[in-house]
Tab-separated table of C-alpha atoms in Angstrom:
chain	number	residue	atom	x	y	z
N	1	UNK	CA	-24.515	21.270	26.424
N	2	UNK	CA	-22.280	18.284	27.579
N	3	UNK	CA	-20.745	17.663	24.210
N	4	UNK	CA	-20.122	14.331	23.670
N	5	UNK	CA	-19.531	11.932	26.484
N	6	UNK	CA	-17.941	8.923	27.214
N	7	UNK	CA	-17.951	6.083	30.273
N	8	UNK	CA	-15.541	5.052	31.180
N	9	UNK	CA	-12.674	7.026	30.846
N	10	UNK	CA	-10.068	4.050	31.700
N	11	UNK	CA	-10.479	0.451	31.438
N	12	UNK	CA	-8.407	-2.573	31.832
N	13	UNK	CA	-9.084	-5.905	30.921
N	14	UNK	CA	-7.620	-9.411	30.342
N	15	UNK	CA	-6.912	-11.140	27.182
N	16	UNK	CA	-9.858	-13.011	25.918
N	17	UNK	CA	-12.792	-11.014	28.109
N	18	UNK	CA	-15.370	-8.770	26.584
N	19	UNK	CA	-15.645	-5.011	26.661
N	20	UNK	CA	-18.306	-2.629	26.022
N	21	UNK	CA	-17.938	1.373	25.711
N	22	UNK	CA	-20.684	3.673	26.024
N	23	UNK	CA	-21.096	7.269	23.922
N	24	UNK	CA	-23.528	10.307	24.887
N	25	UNK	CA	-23.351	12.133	21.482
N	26	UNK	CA	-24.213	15.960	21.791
N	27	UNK	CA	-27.534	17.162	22.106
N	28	UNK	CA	-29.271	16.986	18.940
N	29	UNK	CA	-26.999	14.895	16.885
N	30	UNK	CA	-28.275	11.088	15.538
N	31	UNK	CA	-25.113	9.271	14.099
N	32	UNK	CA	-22.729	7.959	16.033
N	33	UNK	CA	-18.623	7.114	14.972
N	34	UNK	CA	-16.266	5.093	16.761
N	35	UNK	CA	-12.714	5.203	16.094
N	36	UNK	CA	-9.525	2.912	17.379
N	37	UNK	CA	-6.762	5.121	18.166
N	38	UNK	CA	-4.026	2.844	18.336
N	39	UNK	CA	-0.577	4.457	20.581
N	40	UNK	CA	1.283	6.855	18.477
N	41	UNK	CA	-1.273	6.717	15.494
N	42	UNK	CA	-4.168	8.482	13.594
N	43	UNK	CA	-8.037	7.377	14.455
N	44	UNK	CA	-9.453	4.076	12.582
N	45	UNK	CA	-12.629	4.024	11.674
N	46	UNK	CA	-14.271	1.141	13.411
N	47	UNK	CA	-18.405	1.765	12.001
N	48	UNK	CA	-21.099	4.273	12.551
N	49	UNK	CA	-24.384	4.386	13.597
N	50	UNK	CA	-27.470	6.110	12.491
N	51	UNK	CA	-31.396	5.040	13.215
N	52	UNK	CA	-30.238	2.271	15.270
N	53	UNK	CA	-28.799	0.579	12.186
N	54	UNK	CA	-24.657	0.098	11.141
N	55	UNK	CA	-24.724	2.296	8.151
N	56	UNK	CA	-20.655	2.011	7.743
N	57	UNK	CA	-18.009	-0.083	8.696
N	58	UNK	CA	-14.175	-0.068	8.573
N	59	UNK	CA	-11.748	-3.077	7.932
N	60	UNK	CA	-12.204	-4.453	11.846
N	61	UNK	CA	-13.067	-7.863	12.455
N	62	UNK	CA	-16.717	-9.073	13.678
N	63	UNK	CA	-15.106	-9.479	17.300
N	64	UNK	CA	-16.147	-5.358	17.156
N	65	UNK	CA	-20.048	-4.761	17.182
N	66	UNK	CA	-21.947	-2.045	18.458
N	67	UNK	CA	-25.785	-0.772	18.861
N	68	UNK	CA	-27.386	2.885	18.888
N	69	UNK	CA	-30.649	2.965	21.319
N	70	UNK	CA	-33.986	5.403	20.461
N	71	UNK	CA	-32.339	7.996	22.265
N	72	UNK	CA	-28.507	8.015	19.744
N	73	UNK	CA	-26.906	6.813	22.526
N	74	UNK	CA	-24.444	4.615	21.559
N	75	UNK	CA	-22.140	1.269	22.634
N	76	UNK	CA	-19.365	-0.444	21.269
N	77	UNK	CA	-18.498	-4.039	22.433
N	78	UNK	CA	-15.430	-5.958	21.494
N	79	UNK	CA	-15.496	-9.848	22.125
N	80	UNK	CA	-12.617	-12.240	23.123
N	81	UNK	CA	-10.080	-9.451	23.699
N	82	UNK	CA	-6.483	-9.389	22.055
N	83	UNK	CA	-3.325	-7.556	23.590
N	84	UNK	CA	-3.775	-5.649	19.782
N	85	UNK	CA	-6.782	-3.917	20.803
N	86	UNK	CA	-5.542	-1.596	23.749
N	87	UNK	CA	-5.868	1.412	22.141
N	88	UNK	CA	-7.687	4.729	23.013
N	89	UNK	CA	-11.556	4.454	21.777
N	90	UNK	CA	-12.895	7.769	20.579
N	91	UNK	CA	-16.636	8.439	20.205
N	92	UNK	CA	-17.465	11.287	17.259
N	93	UNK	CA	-21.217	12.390	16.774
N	94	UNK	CA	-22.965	14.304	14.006
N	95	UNK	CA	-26.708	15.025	12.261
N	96	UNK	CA	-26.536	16.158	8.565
N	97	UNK	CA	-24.190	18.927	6.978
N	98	UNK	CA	-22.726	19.149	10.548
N	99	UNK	CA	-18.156	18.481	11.552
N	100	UNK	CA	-17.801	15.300	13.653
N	101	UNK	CA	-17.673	16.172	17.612
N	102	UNK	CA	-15.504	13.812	19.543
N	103	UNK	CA	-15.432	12.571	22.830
N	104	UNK	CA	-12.756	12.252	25.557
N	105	UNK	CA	-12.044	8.449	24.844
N	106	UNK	CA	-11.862	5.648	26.658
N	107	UNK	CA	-8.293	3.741	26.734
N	108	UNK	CA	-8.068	0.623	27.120
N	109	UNK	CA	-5.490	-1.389	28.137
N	110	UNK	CA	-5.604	-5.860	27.430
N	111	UNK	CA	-3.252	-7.529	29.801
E	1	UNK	CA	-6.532	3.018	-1.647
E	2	UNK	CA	-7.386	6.623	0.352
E	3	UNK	CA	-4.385	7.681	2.305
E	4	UNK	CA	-2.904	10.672	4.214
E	5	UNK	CA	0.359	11.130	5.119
E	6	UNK	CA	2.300	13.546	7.617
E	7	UNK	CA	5.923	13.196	7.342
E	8	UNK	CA	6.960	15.303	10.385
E	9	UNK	CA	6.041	13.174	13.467
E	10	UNK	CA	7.363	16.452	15.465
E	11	UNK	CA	7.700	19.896	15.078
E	12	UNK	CA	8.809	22.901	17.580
E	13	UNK	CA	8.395	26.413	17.456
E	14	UNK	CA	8.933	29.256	20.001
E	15	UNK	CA	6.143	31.155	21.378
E	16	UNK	CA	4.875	33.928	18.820
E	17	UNK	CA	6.020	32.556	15.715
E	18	UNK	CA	4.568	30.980	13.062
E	19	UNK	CA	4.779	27.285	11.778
E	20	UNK	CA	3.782	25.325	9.207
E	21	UNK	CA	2.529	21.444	9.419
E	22	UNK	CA	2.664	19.429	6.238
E	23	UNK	CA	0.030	16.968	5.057
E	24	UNK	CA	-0.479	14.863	1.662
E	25	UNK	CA	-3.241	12.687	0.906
E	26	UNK	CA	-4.490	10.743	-1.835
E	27	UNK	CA	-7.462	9.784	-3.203
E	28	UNK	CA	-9.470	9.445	-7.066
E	29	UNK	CA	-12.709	10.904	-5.775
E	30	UNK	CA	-13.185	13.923	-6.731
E	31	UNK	CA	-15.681	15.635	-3.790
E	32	UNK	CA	-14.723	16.112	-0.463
E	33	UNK	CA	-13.481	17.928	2.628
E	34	UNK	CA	-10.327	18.316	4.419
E	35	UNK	CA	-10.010	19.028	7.894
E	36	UNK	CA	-6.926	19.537	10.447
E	37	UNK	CA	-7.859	18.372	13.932
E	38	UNK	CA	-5.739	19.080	17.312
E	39	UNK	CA	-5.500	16.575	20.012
E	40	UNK	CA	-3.917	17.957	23.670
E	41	UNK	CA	-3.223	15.818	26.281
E	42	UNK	CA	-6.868	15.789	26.892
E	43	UNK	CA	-7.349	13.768	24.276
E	44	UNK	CA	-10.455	15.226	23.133
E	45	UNK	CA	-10.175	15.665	18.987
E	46	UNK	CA	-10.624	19.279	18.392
E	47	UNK	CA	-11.854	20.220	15.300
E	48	UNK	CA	-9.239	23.075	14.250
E	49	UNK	CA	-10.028	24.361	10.010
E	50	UNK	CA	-11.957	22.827	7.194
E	51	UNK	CA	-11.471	23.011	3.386
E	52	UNK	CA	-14.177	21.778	1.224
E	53	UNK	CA	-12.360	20.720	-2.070
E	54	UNK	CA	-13.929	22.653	-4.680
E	55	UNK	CA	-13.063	25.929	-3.334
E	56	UNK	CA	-10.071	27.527	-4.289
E	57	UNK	CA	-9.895	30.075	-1.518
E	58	UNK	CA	-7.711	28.825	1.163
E	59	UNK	CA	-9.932	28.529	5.003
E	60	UNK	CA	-8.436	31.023	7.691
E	61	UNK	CA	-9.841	31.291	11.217
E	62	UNK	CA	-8.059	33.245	13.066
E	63	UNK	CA	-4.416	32.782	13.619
E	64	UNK	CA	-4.911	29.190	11.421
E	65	UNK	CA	-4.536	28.963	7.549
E	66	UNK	CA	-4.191	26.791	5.273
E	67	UNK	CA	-2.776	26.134	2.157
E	68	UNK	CA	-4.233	23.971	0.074
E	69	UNK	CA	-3.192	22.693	-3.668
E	70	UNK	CA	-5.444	20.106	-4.944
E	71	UNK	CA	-3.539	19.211	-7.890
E	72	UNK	CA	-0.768	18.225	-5.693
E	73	UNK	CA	-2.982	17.056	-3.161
E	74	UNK	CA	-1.153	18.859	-0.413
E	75	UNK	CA	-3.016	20.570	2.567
E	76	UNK	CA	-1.016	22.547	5.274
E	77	UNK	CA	-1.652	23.623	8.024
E	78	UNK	CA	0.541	27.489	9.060
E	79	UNK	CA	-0.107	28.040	12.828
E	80	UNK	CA	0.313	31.919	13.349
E	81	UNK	CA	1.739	33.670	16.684
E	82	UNK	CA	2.020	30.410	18.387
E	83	UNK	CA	0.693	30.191	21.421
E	84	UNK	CA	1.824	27.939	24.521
E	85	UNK	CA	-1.506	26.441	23.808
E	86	UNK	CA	-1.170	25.195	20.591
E	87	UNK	CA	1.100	22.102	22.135
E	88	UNK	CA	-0.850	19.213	20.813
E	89	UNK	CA	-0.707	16.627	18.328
E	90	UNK	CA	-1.975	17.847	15.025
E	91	UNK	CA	-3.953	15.247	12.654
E	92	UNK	CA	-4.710	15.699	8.695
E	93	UNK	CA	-8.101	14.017	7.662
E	94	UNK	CA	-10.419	13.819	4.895
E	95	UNK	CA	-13.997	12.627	4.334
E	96	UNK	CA	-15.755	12.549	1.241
E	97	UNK	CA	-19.046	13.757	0.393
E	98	UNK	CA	-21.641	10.821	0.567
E	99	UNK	CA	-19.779	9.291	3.676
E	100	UNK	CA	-19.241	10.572	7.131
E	101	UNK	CA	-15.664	8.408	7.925
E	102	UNK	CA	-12.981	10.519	8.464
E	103	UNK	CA	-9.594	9.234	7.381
E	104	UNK	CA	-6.881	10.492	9.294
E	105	UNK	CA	-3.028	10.635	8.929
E	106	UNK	CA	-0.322	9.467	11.728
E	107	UNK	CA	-0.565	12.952	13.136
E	108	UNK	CA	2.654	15.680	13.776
E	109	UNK	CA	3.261	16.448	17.537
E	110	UNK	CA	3.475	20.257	17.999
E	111	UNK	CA	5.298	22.079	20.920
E	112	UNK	CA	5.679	25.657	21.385
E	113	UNK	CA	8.294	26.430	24.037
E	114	UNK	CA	8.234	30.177	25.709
């Protein structure tokens, strides 16, 4: 079992591009959690995904979206990029009465 | 508002002994879980104990305890026989029972030195 997996693993961009992240959860799990792990802080909850619909969402602005395909893979896309969101993105996956497993992030860096 | 703090942003210890991480939280809900996560320079979150809140027995695996006093809302974390291994950031979290988002404190950077 791969675990969780995430592409890619480093990423920089410039101010006011788009981004998207893409999450593998582990074999058998359906809901899907990103996170912003800003430099020197704890995970943010950004929203999760389960049956291809948002089922939660944290205080982040619409600029962050995401989608979950038929198979729980999972993407995160941020639009018009700020210097604010380089951060490291973590990917956590679950099914029911199970502990979130995370990813190996992706950080990205805004110039 | 749900919050958890961690006021030792580092900690050391020397190889073999024991330390203990401190972590406070608050919240009004009454169900939920508490976890302490590691984070090494890999920067894959590791999922280290869990403490559901309604039971009093404190969680133990292994050389990991904790001790948890939900009238104070205090959960902490006591790291036995440290191990060179155990260098990692540390985070506190919570979730409660009808949602699956973790909140997580500003985490306490562990380093055990030989």
């Amino acid at each position: 079992d791969a675990g969780v997996t995430q592409s890619p693993t480093h990423l920089i961009k410039t101010r006011g591009q788009q981004v998207t992240l893409r999450c593998s959860p582990k074999s058998g799990h359906d809901t899907v959690s990103w996170y912003q792990q800003a430099l020197g802080q704890g995970p943010q909850f950004i929203f999760q995904y389960y049956e291809e619909e948002e089922r939660q969402r944290g205080n982040f602005p619409d600029r962050f979206s995401g989608h979950q395909f038929p198979n729980y893979s999972s993407e995160l896309n941020v639009n018009a990029l700020l210097l604010g969101d380089s951060a490291l993105y973590l990917c956590a996956s679950q099914t029911e009465n199970t502990e979130a497993f995370f990813g190996q992030g992706t950080r990205l860096t805004v110039v | 508002a749900q919050t958890v703090t961690q006021s030792q942003p580092e900690m050391s210890v020397q190889e073999a002994e024991t330390v203990t991480l401190s972590c406070t939280y608050d919240t009004s809900e009454s169900n939920y879980y508490l976890f302490w996560y590691k984070q090494p320079p890999s920067r894959q979150m590791i999922l280290v104990i869990r403490q559901e809140a309604y039971k009093q027995q404190n969680a133990t695996e292994n050389r990991f305890s904790v001790n948890f006093q939900k009238a104070a809302k205090s959960f902490s974390l006591k790291i036995s026989d440290s191990q060179l291994g155990d260098t990692a950031m540390y985070f506190c979290a919570f979730i409660f029972y009808n949602t699956d988002k973790l909140i997580f404190g500003t985490g306490t950077r562990l380093q055990v030195f030989p």
